[in-house]
PDB file of C-alpha atoms in Angstrom:
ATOM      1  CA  UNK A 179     -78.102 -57.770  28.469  1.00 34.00           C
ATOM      2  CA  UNK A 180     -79.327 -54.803  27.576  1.00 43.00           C
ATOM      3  CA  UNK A 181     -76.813 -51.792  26.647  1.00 60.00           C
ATOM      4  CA  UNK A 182     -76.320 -48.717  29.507  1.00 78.00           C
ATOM      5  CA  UNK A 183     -76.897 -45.304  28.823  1.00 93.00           C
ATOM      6  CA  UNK A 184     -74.588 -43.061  27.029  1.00 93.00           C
ATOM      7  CA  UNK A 185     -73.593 -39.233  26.763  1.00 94.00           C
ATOM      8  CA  UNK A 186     -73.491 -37.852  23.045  1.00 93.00           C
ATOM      9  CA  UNK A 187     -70.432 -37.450  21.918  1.00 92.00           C
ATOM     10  CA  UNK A 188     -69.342 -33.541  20.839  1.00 93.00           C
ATOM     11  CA  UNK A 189     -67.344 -31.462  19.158  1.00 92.00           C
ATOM     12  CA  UNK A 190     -65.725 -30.372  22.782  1.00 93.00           C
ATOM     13  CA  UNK A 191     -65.325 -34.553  24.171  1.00 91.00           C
ATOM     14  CA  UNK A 192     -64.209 -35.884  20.738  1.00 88.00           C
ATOM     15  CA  UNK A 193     -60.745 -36.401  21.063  1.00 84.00           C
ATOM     16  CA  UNK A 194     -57.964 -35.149  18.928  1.00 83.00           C
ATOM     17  CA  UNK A 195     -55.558 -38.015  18.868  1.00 82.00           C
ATOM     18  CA  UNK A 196     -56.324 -41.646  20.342  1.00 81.00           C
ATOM     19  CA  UNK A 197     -60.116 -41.472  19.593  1.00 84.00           C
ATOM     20  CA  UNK A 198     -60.080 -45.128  20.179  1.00 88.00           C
ATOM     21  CA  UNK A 199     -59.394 -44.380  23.961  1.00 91.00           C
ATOM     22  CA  UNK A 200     -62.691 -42.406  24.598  1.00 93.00           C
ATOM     23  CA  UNK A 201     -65.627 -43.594  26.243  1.00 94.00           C
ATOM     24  CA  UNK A 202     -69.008 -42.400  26.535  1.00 95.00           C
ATOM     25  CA  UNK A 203     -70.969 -44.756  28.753  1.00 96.00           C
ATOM     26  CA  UNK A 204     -72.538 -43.800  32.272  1.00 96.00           C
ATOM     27  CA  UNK A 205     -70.599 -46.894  33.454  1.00 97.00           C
ATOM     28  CA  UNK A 206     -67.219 -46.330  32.838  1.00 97.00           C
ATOM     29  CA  UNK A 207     -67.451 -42.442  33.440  1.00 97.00           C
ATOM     30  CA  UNK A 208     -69.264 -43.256  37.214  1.00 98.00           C
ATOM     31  CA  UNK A 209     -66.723 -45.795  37.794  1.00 97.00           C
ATOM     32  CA  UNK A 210     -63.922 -43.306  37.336  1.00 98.00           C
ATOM     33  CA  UNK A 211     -65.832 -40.470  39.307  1.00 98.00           C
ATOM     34  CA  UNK A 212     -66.436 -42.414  41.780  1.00 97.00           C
ATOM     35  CA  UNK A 213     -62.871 -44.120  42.663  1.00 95.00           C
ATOM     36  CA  UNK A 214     -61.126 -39.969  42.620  1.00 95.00           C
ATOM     37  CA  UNK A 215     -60.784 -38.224  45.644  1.00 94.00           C
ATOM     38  CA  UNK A 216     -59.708 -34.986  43.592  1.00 96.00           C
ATOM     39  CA  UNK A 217     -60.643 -32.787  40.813  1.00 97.00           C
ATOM     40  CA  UNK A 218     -59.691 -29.818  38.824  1.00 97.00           C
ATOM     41  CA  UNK A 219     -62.113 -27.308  38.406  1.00 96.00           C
ATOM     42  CA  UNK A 220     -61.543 -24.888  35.777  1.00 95.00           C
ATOM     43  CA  UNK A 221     -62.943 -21.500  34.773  1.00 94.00           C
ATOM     44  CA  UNK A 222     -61.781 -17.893  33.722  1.00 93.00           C
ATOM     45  CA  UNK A 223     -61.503 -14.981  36.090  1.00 90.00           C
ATOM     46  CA  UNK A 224     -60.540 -11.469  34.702  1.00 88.00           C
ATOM     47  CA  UNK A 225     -60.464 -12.970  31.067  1.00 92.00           C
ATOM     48  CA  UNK A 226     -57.311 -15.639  32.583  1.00 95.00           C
ATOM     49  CA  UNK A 227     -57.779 -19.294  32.996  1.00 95.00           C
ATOM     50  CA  UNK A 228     -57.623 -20.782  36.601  1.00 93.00           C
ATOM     51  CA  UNK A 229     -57.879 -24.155  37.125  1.00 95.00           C
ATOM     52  CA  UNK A 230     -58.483 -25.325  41.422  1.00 94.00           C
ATOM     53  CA  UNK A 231     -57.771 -28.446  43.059  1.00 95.00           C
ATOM     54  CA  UNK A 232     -61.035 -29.485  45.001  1.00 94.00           C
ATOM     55  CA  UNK A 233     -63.160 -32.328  46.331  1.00 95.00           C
ATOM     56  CA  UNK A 234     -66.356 -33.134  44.281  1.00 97.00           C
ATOM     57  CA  UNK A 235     -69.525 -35.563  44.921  1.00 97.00           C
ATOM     58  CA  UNK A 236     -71.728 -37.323  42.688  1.00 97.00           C
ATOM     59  CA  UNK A 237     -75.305 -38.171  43.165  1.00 96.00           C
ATOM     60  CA  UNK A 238     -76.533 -39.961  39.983  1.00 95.00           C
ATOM     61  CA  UNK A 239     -75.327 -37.807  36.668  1.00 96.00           C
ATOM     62  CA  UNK A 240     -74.901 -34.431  38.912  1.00 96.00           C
ATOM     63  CA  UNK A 241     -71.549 -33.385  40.061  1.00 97.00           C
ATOM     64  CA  UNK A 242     -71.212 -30.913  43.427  1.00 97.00           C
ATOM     65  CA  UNK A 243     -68.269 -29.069  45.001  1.00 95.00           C
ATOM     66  CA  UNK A 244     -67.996 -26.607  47.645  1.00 87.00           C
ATOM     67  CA  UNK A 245     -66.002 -23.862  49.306  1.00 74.00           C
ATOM     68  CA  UNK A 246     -66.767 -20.713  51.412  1.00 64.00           C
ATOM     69  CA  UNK A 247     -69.134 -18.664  50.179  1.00 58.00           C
ATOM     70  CA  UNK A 248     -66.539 -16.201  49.736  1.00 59.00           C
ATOM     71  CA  UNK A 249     -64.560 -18.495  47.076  1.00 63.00           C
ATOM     72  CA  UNK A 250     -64.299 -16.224  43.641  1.00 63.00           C
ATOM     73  CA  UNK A 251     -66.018 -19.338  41.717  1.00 63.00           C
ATOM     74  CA  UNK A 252     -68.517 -19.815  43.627  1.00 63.00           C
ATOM     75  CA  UNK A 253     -69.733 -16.401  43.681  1.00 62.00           C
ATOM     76  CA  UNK A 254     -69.277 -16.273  39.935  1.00 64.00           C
ATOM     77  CA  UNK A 255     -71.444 -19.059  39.876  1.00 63.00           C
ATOM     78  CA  UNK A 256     -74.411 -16.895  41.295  1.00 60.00           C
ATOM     79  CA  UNK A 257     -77.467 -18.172  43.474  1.00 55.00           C
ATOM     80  CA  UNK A 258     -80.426 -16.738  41.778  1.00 52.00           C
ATOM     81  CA  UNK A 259     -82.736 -18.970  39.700  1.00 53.00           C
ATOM     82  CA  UNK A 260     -81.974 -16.197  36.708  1.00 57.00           C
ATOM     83  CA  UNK A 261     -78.349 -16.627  36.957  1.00 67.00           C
ATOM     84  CA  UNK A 262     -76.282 -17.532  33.862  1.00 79.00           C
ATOM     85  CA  UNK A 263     -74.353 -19.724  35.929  1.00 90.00           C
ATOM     86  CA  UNK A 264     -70.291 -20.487  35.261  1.00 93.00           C
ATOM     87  CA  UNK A 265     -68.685 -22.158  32.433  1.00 95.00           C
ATOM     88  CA  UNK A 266     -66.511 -24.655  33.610  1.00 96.00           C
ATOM     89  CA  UNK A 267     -64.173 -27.852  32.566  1.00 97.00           C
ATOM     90  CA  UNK A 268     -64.165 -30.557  35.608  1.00 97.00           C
ATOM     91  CA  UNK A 269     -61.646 -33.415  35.018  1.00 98.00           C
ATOM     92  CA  UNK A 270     -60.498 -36.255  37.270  1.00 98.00           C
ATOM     93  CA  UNK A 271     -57.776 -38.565  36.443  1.00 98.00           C
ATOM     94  CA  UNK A 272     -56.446 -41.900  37.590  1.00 97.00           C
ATOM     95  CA  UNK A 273     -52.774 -42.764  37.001  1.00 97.00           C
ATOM     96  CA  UNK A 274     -52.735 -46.898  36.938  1.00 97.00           C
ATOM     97  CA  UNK A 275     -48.833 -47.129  35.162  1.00 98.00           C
ATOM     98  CA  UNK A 276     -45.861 -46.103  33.851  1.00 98.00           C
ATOM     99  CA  UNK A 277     -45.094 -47.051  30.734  1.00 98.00           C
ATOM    100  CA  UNK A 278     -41.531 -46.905  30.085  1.00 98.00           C
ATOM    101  CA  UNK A 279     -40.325 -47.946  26.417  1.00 98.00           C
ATOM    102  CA  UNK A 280     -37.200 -48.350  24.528  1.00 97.00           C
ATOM    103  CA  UNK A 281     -37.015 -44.797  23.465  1.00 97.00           C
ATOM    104  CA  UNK A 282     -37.947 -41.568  24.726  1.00 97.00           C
ATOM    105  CA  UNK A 283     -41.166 -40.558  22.231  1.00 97.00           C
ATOM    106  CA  UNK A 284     -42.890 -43.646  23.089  1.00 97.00           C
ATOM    107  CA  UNK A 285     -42.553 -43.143  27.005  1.00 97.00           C
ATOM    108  CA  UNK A 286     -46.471 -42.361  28.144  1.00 97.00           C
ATOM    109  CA  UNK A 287     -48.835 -43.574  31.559  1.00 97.00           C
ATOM    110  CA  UNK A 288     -51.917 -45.661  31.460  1.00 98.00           C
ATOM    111  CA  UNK A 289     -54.426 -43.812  33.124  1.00 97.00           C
ATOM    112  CA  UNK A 290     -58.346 -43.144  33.234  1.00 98.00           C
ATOM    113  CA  UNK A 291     -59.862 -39.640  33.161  1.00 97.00           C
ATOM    114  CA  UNK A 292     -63.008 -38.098  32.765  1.00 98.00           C
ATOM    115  CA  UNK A 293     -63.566 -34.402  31.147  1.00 97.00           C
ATOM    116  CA  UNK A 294     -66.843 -32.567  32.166  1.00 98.00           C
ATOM    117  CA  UNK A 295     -67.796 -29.712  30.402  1.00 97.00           C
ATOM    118  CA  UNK A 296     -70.775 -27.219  31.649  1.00 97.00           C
ATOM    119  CA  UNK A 297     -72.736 -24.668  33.602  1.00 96.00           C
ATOM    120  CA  UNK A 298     -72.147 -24.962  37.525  1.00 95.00           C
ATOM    121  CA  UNK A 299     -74.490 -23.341  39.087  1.00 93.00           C
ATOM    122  CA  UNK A 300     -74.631 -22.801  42.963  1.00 92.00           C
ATOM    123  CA  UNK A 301     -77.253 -24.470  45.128  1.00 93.00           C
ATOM    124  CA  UNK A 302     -79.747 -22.773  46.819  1.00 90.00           C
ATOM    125  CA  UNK A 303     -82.335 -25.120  48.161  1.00 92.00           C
ATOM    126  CA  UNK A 304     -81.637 -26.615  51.941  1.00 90.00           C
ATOM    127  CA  UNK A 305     -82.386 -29.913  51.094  1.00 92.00           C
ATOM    128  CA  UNK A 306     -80.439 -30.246  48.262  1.00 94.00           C
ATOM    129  CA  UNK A 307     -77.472 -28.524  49.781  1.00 93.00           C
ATOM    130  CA  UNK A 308     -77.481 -30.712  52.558  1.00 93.00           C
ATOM    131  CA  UNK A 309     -77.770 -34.065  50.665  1.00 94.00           C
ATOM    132  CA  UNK A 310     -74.531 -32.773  48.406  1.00 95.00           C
ATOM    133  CA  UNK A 311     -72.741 -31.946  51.517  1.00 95.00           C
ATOM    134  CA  UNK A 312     -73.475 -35.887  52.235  1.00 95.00           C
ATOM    135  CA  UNK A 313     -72.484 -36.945  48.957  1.00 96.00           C
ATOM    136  CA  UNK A 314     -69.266 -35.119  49.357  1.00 96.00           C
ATOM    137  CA  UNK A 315     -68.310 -36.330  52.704  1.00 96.00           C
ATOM    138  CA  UNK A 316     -69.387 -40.047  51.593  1.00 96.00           C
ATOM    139  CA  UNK A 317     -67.237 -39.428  48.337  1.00 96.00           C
ATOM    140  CA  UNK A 318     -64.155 -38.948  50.548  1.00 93.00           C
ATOM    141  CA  UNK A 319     -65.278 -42.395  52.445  1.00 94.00           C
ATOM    142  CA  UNK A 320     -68.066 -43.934  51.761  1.00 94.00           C
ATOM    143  CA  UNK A 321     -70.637 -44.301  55.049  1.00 95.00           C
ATOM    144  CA  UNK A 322     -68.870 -41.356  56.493  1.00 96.00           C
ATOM    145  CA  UNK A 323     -71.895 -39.111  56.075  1.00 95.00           C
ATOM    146  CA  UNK A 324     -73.879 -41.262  58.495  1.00 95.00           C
ATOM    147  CA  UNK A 325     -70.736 -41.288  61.037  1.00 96.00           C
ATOM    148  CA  UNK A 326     -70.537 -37.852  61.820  1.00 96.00           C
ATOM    149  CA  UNK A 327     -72.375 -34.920  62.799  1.00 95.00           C
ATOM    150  CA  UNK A 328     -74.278 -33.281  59.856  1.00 92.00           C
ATOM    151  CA  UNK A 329     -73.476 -29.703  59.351  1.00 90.00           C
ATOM    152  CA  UNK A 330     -75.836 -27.209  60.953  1.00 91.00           C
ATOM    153  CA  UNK A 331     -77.243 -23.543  60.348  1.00 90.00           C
ATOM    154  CA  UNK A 332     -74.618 -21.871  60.424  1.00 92.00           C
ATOM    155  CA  UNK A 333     -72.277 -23.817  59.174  1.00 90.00           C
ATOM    156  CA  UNK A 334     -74.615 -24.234  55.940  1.00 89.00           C
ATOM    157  CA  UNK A 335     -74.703 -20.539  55.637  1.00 88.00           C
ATOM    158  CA  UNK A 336     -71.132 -20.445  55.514  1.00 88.00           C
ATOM    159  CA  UNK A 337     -70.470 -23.256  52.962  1.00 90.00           C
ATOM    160  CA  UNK A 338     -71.439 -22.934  49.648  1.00 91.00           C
ATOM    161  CA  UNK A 339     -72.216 -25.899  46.526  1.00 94.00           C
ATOM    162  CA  UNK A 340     -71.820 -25.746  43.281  1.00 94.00           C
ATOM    163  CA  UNK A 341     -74.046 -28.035  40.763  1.00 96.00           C
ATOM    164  CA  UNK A 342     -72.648 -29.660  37.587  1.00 97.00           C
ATOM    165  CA  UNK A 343     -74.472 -31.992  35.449  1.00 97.00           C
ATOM    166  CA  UNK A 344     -72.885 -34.486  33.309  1.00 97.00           C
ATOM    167  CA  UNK A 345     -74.263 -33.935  30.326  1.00 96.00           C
ATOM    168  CA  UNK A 346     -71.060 -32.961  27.563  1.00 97.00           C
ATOM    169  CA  UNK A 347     -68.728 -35.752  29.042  1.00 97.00           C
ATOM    170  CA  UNK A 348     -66.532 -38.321  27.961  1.00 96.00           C
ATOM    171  CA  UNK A 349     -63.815 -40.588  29.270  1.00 97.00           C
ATOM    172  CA  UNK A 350     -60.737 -41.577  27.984  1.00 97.00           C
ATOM    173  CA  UNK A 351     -58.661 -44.523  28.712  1.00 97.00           C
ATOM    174  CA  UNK A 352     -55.314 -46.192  28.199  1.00 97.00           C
ATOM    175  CA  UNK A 353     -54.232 -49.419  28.792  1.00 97.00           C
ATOM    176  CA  UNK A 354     -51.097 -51.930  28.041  1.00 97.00           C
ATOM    177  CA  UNK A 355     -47.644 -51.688  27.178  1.00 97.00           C
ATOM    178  CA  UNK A 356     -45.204 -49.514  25.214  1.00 97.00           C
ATOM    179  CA  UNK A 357     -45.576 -48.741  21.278  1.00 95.00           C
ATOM    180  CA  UNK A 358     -41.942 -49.453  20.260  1.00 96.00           C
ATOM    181  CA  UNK A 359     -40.730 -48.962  16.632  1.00 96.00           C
ATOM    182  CA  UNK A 360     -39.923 -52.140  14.999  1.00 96.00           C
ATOM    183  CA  UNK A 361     -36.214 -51.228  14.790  1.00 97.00           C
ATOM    184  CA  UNK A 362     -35.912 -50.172  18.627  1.00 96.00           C
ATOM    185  CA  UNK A 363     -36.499 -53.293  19.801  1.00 96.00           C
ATOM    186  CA  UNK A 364     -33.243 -55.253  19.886  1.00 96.00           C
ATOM    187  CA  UNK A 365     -32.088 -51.910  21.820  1.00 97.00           C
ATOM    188  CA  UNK A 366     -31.169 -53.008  25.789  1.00 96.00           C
ATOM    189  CA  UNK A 367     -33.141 -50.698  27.540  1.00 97.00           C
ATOM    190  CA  UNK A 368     -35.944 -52.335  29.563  1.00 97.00           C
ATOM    191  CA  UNK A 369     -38.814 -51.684  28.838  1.00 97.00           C
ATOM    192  CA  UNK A 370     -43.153 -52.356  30.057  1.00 98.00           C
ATOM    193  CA  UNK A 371     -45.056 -51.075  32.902  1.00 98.00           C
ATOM    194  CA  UNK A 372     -44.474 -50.111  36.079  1.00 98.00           C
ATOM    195  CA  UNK A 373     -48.043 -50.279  37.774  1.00 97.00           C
ATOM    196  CA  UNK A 374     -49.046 -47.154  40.054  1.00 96.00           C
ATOM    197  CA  UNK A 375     -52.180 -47.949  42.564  1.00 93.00           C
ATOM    198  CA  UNK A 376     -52.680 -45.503  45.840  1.00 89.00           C
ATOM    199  CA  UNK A 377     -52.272 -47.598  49.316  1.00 90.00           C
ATOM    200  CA  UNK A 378     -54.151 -46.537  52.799  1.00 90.00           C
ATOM    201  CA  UNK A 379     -52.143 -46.705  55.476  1.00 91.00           C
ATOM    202  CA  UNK A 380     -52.706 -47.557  59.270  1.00 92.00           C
ATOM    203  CA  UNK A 381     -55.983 -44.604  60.625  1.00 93.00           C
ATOM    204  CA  UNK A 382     -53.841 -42.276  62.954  1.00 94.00           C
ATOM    205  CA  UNK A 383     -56.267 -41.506  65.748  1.00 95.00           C
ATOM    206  CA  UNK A 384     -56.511 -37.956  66.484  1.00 96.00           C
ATOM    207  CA  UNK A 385     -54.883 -36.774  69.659  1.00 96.00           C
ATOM    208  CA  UNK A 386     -58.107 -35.456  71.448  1.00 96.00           C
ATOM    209  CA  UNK A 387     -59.830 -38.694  70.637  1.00 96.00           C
ATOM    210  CA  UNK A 388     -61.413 -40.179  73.699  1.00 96.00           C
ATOM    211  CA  UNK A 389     -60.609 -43.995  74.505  1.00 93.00           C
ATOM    212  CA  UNK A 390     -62.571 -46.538  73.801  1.00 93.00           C
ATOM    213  CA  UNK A 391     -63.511 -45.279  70.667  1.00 95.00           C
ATOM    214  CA  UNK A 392     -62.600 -48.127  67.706  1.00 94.00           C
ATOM    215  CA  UNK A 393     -61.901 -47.200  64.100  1.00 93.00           C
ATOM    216  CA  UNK A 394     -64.948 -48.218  61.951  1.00 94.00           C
ATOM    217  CA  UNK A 395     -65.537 -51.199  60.220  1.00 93.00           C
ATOM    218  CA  UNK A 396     -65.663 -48.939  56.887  1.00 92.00           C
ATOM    219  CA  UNK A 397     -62.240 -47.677  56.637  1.00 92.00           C
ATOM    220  CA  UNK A 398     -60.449 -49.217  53.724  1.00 87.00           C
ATOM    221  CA  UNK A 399     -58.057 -51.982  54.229  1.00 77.00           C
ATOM    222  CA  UNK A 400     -55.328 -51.587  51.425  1.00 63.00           C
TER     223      UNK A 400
END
């Protein structure tokens, strides 16, 4: 089988401590894109950090998110061909366990995350805009896009998309049980993983929701 593609690894997605945990392949970092709902979106403003909570879409190695067009990073981010664009740090993370150990240093959390560092730069052509508007509604559920009524004039004019490629990325991952010390281990404090997964719950149909309408056969069933 032939080996996937890979980002480079740089000075900026080489980690510190655990090096063993990163990951560089387009398949692992997709697969953890793909399964968030969330990211964090980081920039500076005013020479302070500020890091926003937002949905994100991903159509092959490019990342979008949105927000009024009167959002501060989004206008920082420009919409002229020229534009230097906005330096940003995208990360989404997945917390699969608790790991709880026999003493407190050890304690830690298996998890997956994926750090994107870049240029966004804001979207400008229709078409484009449009499909990442699908992307982002599909990345919430997928076949969600094709469900509902696409956006139109003027709600494009009022919505504004920010592009991010993955190019300086990497992916780091941890998995299994606690590190004890040799001599903590006769202590009697339990100790392994307590596994953390998100759950769906019954759809709650809206209250102006006319009858007759089912749920569709899409919606998740755990």
């Amino acid at each position: 089988m032939a080996e996937g593609k890979s980002f480079a690894a740089t000075d900026r997605t080489l980690p510190t401590r655990a090096r063993e945990r990163a990951r560089y392949d387009e398949e692992t970092v997709h697969a953890i894109l793909d399964e968030g709902h969330v990211c964090h979106l980081g920039f500076v403003r005013d020479g302070a950090p500020v890091v926003l909570p937002t949905l994100y879409g991903r159509v092959d190695n490019r990342l979008y998110v949105h927000g009024s067009t009167g959002s501060r990073p989004l206008r920082m981010a420009g919409g002229q061909s020229a534009d230097p664009g906005l330096a940003v740090c995208l990360t989404v993370t997945h917390v699969d366990g608790l790991v709880l150990a026999k003493s407190a240093f050890h304690h830690s959390m298996n998890y997956r995350s994926v750090v994107v560092h870049g240029t966004a730069h804001q979207v400008t052509d229709r078409e484009e805009k449009k499909a990442a508007l699908d992307a982002l509604v599909d990345h919430v559920l997928p076949g969600r896009a094709a469900d509902s009524r696409p956006a139109n004039a003027k709600e494009l004019a009022a919505t504004a998309v920010l592009r991010l490629d993955l190019h300086e990325v990497s992916a780091k991952i941890r998995t299994g049980g606690p590190n004890d010390d040799p001599e903590d281990l006769a202590l009697p404090h339990w100790s392994g993983v307590l596994p953390v997964s998100p759950a769906y719950g019954a759809p709650i149909p809206a209250d102006d929701l006319a009858p007759g309408i089912p749920a569709p056969d899409y919606f998740p069933t755990r």
